[in-house]
Tab-separated table of C-alpha atoms (C1' of nucleotides) in Angstrom:
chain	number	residue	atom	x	y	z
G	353	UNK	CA	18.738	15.998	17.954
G	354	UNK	CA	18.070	17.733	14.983
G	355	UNK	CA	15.433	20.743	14.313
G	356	UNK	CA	13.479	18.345	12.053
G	357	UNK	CA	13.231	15.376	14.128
G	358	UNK	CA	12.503	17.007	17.191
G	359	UNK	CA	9.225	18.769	14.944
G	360	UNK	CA	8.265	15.306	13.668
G	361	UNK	CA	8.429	13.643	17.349
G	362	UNK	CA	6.355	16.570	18.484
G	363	UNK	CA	3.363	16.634	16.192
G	364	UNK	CA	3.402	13.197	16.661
G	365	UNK	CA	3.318	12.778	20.269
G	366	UNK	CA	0.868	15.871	20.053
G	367	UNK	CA	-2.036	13.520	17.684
G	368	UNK	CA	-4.094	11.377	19.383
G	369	UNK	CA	-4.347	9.669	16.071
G	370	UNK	CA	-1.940	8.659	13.149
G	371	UNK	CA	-0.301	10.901	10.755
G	372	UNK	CA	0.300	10.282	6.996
G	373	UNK	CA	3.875	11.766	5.930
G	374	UNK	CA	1.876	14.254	4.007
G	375	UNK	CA	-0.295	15.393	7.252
G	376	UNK	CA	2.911	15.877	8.927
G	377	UNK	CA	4.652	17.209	6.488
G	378	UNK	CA	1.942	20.193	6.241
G	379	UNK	CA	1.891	20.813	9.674
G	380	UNK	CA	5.536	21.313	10.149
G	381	UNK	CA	6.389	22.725	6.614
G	382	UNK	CA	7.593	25.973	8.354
G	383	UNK	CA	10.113	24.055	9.479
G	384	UNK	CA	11.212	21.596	6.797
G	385	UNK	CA	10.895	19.731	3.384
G	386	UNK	CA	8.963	16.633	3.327
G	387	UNK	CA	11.668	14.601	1.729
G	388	UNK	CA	13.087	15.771	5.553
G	389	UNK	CA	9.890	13.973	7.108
G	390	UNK	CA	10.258	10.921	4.820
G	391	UNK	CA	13.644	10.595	5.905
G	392	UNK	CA	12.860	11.234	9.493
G	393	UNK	CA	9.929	8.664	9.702
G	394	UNK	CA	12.274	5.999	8.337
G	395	UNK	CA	14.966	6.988	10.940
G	396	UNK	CA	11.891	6.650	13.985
G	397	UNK	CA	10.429	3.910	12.642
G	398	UNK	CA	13.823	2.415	12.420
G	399	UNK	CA	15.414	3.476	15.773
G	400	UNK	CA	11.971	1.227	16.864
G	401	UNK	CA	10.496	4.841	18.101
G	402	UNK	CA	7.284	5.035	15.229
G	403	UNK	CA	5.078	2.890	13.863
G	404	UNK	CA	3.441	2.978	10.595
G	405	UNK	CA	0.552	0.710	8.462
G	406	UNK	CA	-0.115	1.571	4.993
G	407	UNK	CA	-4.217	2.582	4.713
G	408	UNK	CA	-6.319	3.100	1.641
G	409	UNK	CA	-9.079	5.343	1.693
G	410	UNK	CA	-11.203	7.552	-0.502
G	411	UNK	CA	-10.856	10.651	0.633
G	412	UNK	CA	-6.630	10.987	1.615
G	413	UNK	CA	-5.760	7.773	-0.896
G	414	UNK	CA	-2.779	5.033	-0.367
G	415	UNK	CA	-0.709	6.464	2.658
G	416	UNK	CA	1.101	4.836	5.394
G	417	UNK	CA	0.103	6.063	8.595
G	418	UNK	CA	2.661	6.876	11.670
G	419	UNK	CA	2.111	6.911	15.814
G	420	UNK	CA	4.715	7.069	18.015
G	421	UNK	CA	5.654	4.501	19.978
G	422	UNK	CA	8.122	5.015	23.497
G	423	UNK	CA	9.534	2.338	25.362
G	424	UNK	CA	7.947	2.323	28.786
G	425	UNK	CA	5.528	5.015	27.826
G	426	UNK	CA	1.615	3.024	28.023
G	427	UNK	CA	0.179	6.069	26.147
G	428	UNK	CA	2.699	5.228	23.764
G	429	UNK	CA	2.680	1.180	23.308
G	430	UNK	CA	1.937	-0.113	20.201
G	431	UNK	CA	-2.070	0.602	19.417
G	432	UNK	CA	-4.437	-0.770	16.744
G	433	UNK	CA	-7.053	1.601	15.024
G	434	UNK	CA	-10.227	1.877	13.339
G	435	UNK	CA	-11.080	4.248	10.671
G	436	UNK	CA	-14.272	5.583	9.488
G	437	UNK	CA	-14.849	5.105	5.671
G	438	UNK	CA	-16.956	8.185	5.748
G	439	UNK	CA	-15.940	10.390	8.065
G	440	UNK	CA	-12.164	9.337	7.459
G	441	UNK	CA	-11.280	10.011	10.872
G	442	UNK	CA	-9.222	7.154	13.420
G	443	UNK	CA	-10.830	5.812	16.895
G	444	UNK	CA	-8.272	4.410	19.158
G	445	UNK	CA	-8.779	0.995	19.790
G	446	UNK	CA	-6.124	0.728	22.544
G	447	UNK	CA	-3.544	-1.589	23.455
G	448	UNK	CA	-2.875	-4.344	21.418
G	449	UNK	CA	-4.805	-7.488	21.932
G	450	UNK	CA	-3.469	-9.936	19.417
G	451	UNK	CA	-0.603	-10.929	21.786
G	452	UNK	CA	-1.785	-14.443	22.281
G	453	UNK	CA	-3.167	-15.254	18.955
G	454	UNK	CA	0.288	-14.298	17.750
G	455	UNK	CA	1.670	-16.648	20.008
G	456	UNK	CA	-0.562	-19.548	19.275
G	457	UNK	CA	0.306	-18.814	15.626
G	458	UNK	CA	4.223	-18.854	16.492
G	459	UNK	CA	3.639	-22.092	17.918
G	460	UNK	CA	1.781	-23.744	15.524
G	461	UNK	CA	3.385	-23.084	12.283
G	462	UNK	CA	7.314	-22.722	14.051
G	463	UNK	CA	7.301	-19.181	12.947
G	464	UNK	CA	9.162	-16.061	14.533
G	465	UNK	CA	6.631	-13.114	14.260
G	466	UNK	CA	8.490	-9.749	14.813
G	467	UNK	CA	5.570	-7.588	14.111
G	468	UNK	CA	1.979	-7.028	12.712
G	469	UNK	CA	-0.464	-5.013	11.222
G	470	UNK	CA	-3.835	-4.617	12.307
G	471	UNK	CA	-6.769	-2.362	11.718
G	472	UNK	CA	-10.238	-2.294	11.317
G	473	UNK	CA	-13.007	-0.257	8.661
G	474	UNK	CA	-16.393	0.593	8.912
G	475	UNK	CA	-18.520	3.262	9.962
G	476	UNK	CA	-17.970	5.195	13.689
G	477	UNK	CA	-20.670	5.994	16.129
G	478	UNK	CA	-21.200	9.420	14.634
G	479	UNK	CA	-21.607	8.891	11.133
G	480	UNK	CA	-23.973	5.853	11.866
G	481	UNK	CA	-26.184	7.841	13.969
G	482	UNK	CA	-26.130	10.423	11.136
G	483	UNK	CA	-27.698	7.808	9.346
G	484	UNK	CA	-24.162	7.089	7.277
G	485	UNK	CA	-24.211	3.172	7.107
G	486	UNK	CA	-22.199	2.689	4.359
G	487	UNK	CA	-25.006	2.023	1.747
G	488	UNK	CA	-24.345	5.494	0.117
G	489	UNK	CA	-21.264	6.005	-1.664
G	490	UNK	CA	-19.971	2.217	-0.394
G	491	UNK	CA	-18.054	0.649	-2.930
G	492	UNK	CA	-16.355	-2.685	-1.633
G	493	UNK	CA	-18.260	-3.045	1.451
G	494	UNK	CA	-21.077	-5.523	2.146
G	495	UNK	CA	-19.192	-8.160	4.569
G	496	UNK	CA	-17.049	-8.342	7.546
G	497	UNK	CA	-14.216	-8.812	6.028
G	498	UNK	CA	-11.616	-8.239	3.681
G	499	UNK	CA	-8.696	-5.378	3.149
P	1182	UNK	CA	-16.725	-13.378	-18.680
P	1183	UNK	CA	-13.773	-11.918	-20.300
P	1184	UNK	CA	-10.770	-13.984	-21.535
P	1185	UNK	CA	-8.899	-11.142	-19.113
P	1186	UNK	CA	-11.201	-12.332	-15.804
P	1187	UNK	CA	-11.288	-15.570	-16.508
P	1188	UNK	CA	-6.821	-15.760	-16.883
P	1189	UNK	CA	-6.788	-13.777	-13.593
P	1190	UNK	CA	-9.852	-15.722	-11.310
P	1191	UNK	CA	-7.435	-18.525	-12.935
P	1192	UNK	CA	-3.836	-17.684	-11.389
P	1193	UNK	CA	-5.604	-16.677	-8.386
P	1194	UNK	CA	-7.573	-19.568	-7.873
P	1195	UNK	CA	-4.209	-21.676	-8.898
P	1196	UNK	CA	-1.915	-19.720	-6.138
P	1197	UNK	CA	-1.887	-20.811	-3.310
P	1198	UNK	CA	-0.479	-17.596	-2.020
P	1199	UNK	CA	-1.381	-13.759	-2.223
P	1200	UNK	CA	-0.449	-12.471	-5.497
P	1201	UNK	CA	0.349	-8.693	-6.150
P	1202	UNK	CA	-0.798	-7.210	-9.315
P	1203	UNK	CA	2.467	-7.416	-10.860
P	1204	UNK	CA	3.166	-11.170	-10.237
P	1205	UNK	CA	-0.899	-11.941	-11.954
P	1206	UNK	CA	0.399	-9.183	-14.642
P	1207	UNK	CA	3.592	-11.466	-15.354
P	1208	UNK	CA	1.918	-14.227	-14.913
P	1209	UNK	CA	-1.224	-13.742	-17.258
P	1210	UNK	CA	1.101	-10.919	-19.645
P	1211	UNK	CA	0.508	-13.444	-22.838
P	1212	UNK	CA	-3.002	-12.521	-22.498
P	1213	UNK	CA	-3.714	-8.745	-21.084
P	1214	UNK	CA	-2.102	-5.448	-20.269
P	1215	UNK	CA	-0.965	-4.624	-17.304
P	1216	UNK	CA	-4.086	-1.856	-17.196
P	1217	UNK	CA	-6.149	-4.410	-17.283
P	1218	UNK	CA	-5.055	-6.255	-14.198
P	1219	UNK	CA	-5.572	-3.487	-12.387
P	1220	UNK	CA	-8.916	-3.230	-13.268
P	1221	UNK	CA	-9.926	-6.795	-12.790
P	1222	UNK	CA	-8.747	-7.186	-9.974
P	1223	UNK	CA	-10.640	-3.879	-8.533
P	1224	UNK	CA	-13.556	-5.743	-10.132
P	1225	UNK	CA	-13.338	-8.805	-8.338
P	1226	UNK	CA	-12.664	-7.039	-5.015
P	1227	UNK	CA	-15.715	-4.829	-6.149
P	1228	UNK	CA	-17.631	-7.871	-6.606
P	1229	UNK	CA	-16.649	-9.471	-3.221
P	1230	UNK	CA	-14.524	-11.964	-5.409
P	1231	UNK	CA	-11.205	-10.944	-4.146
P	1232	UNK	CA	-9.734	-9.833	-0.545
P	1233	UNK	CA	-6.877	-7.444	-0.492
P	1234	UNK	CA	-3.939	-5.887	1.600
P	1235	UNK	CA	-0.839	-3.914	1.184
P	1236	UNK	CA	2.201	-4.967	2.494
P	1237	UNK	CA	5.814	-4.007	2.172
P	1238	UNK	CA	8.426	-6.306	1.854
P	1239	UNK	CA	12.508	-5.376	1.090
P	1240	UNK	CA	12.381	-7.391	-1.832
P	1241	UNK	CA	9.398	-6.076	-3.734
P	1242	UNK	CA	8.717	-2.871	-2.124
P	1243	UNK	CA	4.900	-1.844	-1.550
P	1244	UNK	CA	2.204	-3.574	-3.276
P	1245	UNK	CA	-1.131	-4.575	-3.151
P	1246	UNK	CA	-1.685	-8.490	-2.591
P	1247	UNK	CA	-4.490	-10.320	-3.876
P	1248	UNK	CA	-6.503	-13.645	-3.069
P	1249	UNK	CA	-9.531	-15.549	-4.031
P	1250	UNK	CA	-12.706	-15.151	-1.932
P	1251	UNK	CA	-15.304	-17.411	-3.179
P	1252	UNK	CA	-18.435	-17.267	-0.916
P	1253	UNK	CA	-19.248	-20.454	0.443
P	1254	UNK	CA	-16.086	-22.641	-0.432
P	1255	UNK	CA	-14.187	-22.915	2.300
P	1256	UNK	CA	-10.544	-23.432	0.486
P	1257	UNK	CA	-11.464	-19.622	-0.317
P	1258	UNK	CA	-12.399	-17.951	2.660
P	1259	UNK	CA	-11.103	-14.939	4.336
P	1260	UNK	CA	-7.802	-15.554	5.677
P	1261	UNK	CA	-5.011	-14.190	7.149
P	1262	UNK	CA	-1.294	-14.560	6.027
P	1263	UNK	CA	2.450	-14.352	7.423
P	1264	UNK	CA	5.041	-12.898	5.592
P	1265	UNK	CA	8.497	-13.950	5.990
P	1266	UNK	CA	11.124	-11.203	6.148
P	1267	UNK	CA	13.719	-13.247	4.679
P	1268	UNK	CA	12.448	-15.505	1.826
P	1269	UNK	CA	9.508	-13.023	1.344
P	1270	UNK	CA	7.166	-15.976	1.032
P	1271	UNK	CA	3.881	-16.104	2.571
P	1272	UNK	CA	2.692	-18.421	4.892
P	1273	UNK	CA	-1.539	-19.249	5.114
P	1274	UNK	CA	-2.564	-18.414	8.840
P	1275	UNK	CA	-5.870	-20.086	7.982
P	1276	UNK	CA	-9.162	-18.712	8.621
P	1277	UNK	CA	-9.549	-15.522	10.342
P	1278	UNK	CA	-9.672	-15.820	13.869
P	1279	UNK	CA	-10.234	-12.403	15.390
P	1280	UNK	CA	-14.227	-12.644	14.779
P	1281	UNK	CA	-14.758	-12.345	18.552
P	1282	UNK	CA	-12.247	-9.691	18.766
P	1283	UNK	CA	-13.582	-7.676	16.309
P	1284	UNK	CA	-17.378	-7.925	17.700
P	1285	UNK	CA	-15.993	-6.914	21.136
P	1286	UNK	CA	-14.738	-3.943	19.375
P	1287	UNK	CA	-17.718	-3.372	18.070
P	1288	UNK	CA	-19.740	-3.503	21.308
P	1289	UNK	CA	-16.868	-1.308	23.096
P	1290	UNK	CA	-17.173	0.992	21.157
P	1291	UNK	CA	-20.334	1.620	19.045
P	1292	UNK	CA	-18.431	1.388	15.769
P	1293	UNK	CA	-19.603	-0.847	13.075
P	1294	UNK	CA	-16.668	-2.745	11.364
P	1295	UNK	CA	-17.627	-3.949	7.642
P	1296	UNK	CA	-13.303	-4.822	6.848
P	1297	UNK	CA	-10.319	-5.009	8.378
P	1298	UNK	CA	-6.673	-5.898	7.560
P	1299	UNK	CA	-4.321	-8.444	9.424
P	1300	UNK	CA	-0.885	-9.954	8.590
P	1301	UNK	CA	2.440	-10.887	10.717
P	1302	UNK	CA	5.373	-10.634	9.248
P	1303	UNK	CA	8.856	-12.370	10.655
P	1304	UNK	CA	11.027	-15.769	10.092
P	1305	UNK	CA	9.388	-18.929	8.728
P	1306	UNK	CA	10.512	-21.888	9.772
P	1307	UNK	CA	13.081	-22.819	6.926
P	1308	UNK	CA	14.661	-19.274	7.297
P	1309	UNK	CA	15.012	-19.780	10.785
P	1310	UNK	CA	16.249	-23.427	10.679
P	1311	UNK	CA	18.882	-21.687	8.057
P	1312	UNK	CA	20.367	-19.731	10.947
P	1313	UNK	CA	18.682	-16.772	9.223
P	1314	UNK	CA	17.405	-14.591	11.805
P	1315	UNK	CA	17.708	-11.282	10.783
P	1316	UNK	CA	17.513	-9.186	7.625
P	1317	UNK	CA	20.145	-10.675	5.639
P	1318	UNK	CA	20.637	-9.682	1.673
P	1319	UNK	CA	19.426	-12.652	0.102
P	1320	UNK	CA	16.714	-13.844	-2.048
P	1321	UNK	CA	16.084	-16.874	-3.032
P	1322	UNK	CA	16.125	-18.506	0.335
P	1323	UNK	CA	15.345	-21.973	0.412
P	1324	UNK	CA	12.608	-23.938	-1.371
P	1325	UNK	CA	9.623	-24.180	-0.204
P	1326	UNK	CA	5.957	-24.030	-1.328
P	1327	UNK	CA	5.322	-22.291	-5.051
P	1328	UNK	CA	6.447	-20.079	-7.154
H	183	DA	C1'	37.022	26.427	16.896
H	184	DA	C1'	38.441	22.944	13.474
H	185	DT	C1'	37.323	18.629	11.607
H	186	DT	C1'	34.526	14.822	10.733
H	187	DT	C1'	29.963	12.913	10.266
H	188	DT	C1'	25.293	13.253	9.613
H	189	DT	C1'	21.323	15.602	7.971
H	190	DT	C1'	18.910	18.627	4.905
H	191	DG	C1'	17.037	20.752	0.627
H	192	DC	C1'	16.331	20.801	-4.045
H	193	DA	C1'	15.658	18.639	-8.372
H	194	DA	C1'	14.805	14.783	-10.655
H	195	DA	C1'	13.649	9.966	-10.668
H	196	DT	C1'	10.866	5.776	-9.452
H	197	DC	C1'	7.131	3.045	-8.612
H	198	DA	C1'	2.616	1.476	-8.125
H	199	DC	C1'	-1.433	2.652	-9.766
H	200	DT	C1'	-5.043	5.504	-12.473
H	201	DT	C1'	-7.322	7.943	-16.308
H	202	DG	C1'	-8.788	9.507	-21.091
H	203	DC	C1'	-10.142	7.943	-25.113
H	204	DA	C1'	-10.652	5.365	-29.225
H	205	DT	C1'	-11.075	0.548	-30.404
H	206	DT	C1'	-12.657	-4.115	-29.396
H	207	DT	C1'	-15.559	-7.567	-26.932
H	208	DT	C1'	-19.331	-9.113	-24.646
H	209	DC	C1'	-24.132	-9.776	-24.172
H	210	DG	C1'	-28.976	-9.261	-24.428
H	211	DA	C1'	-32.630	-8.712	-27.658
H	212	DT	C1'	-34.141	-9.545	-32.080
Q	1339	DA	C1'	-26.944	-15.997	-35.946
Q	1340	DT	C1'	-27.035	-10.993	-35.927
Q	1341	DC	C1'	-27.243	-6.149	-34.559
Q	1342	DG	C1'	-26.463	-2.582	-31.360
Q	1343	DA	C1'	-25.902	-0.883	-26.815
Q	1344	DA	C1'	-23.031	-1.338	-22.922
Q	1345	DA	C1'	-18.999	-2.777	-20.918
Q	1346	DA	C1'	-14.057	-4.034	-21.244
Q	1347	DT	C1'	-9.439	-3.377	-23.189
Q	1348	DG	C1'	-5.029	-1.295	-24.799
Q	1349	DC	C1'	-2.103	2.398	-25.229
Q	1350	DA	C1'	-0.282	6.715	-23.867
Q	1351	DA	C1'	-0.029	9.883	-20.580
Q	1352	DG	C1'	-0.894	11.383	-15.852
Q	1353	DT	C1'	-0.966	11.087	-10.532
Q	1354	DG	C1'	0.604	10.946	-6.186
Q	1355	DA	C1'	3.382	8.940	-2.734
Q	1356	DT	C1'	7.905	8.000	-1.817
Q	1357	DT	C1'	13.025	7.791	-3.024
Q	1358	DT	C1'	17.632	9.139	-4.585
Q	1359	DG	C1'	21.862	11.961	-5.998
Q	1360	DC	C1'	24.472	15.425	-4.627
Q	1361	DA	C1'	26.133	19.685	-2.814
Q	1362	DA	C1'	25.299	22.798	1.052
Q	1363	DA	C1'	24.247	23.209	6.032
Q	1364	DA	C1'	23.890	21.600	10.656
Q	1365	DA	C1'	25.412	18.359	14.373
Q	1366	DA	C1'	28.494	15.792	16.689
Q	1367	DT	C1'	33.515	15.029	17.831
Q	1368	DT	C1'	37.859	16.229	19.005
DNA sequence: AATTTTTTGCAAATCACTTGCATTTTCGAT
DNA sequence: ATCGAAAATGCAAGTGATTTGCAAAAAATT
């Protein structure tokens, strides 16, 4: 196990949230270059040990986002999130729950699904009660829907 | 309306399949630069015209995919899509079905959701009939819908 | 420890997408 | 229909995230 992977695995199992490439690659830049933590994500994601889902928003622009993800492990099984569109920040939304809409799609359309991405936007608990609902400085957001 | 919005509301409305900016630029390229598909298309989304996500597939790398959302018609409602691994075609999952989930999220945990994002990705049906399970290196699978 | 294999760092490249700005188009009011 | 303000477009150049080539350095093997 290499010096850089071993960093990358820790800040991630560290977060209680997901980590752009950038976000990781500041808080381990004593250790490496972030072409290193590109590489390295690839090689987790790939050896099945990260997952990732690309996320637009305002503030930290296109990035995909990674969480770790260890066989056997519950904290580490395959989550969903929610981010804040003002506050930027991710809530946890636990375990997967798609499991048996995925199936029902698999049987009805006769198609193998090997993975997903899922995430919701809006506005947390603490911006709303700050009085942040999204009228402000909300550009694309009126409906429950979309992105 | 611009000869630029109407050529893209056009190939949109036409596909039956999310299109990625480059695919409407190609497709409309007689008419408008490619700057100008960008813009539209953040105009339409803007405008609650057009639903977006970003997905990345071996063939095309990461891109933003586009589809018609016209309120009220149901042929253009907010849907969900599958994305196979192998042909890289997309396959309509119909009308969103996580509603519930999403408002149980919302009562769990106090956070208001105004978007979200939801694909699968995996092996259609004619891939998988083709004995193509796996990531093979071909394009051009089989025939099926558009193009 | 010597050899082979993999990983890393740096520089430069790519790719999708955005921005500045001058030139059209569109559109509402005349 | 026409004029002028406001919005949209094209082109060139810029961003920012991510990738790639290649030689040096670190791991894994023997």
């Amino acid at each position: 196990m290499t010096k850089a992977r071993k960093a990358v695995l820790e800040v991630l199992g560290t977060a209680e949230r997901p980590l752009s490439a950038s976000e990781i690659s500041s808080l381990v830049s004593h250790c490496c270059d972030p072409v290193t933590i590109y590489r390295t994500l690839h090689y987790l994601e790939d050896k099945g040990l990260a997952d990732s889902f690309v996320l637009h928003c305002t503030e930290h622009g296109t990035e995909r986002y990674f969480t770790l993800l260890a066989p056997g492990e519950a904290s580490y099984a395959h989550h969903h999130w929610f981010h804040c569109e003002h506050c930027h920040q991710f809530i946890d939304l636990g375990d997967c729950r798609i499991g048996t809409l995925v199936d029902a799609y698999q049987e009805e359309l006769g198609i193998r699904v090997t993975g997903h991405t899922l995430y919701l936007t809006g506005v947390c608990p603490a911006c709303s009660s700050l009085g942040r609902n999204g009228q402000e400085h909300d550009h694309r957001g009126h409906e429950s829907q979309s992105e």
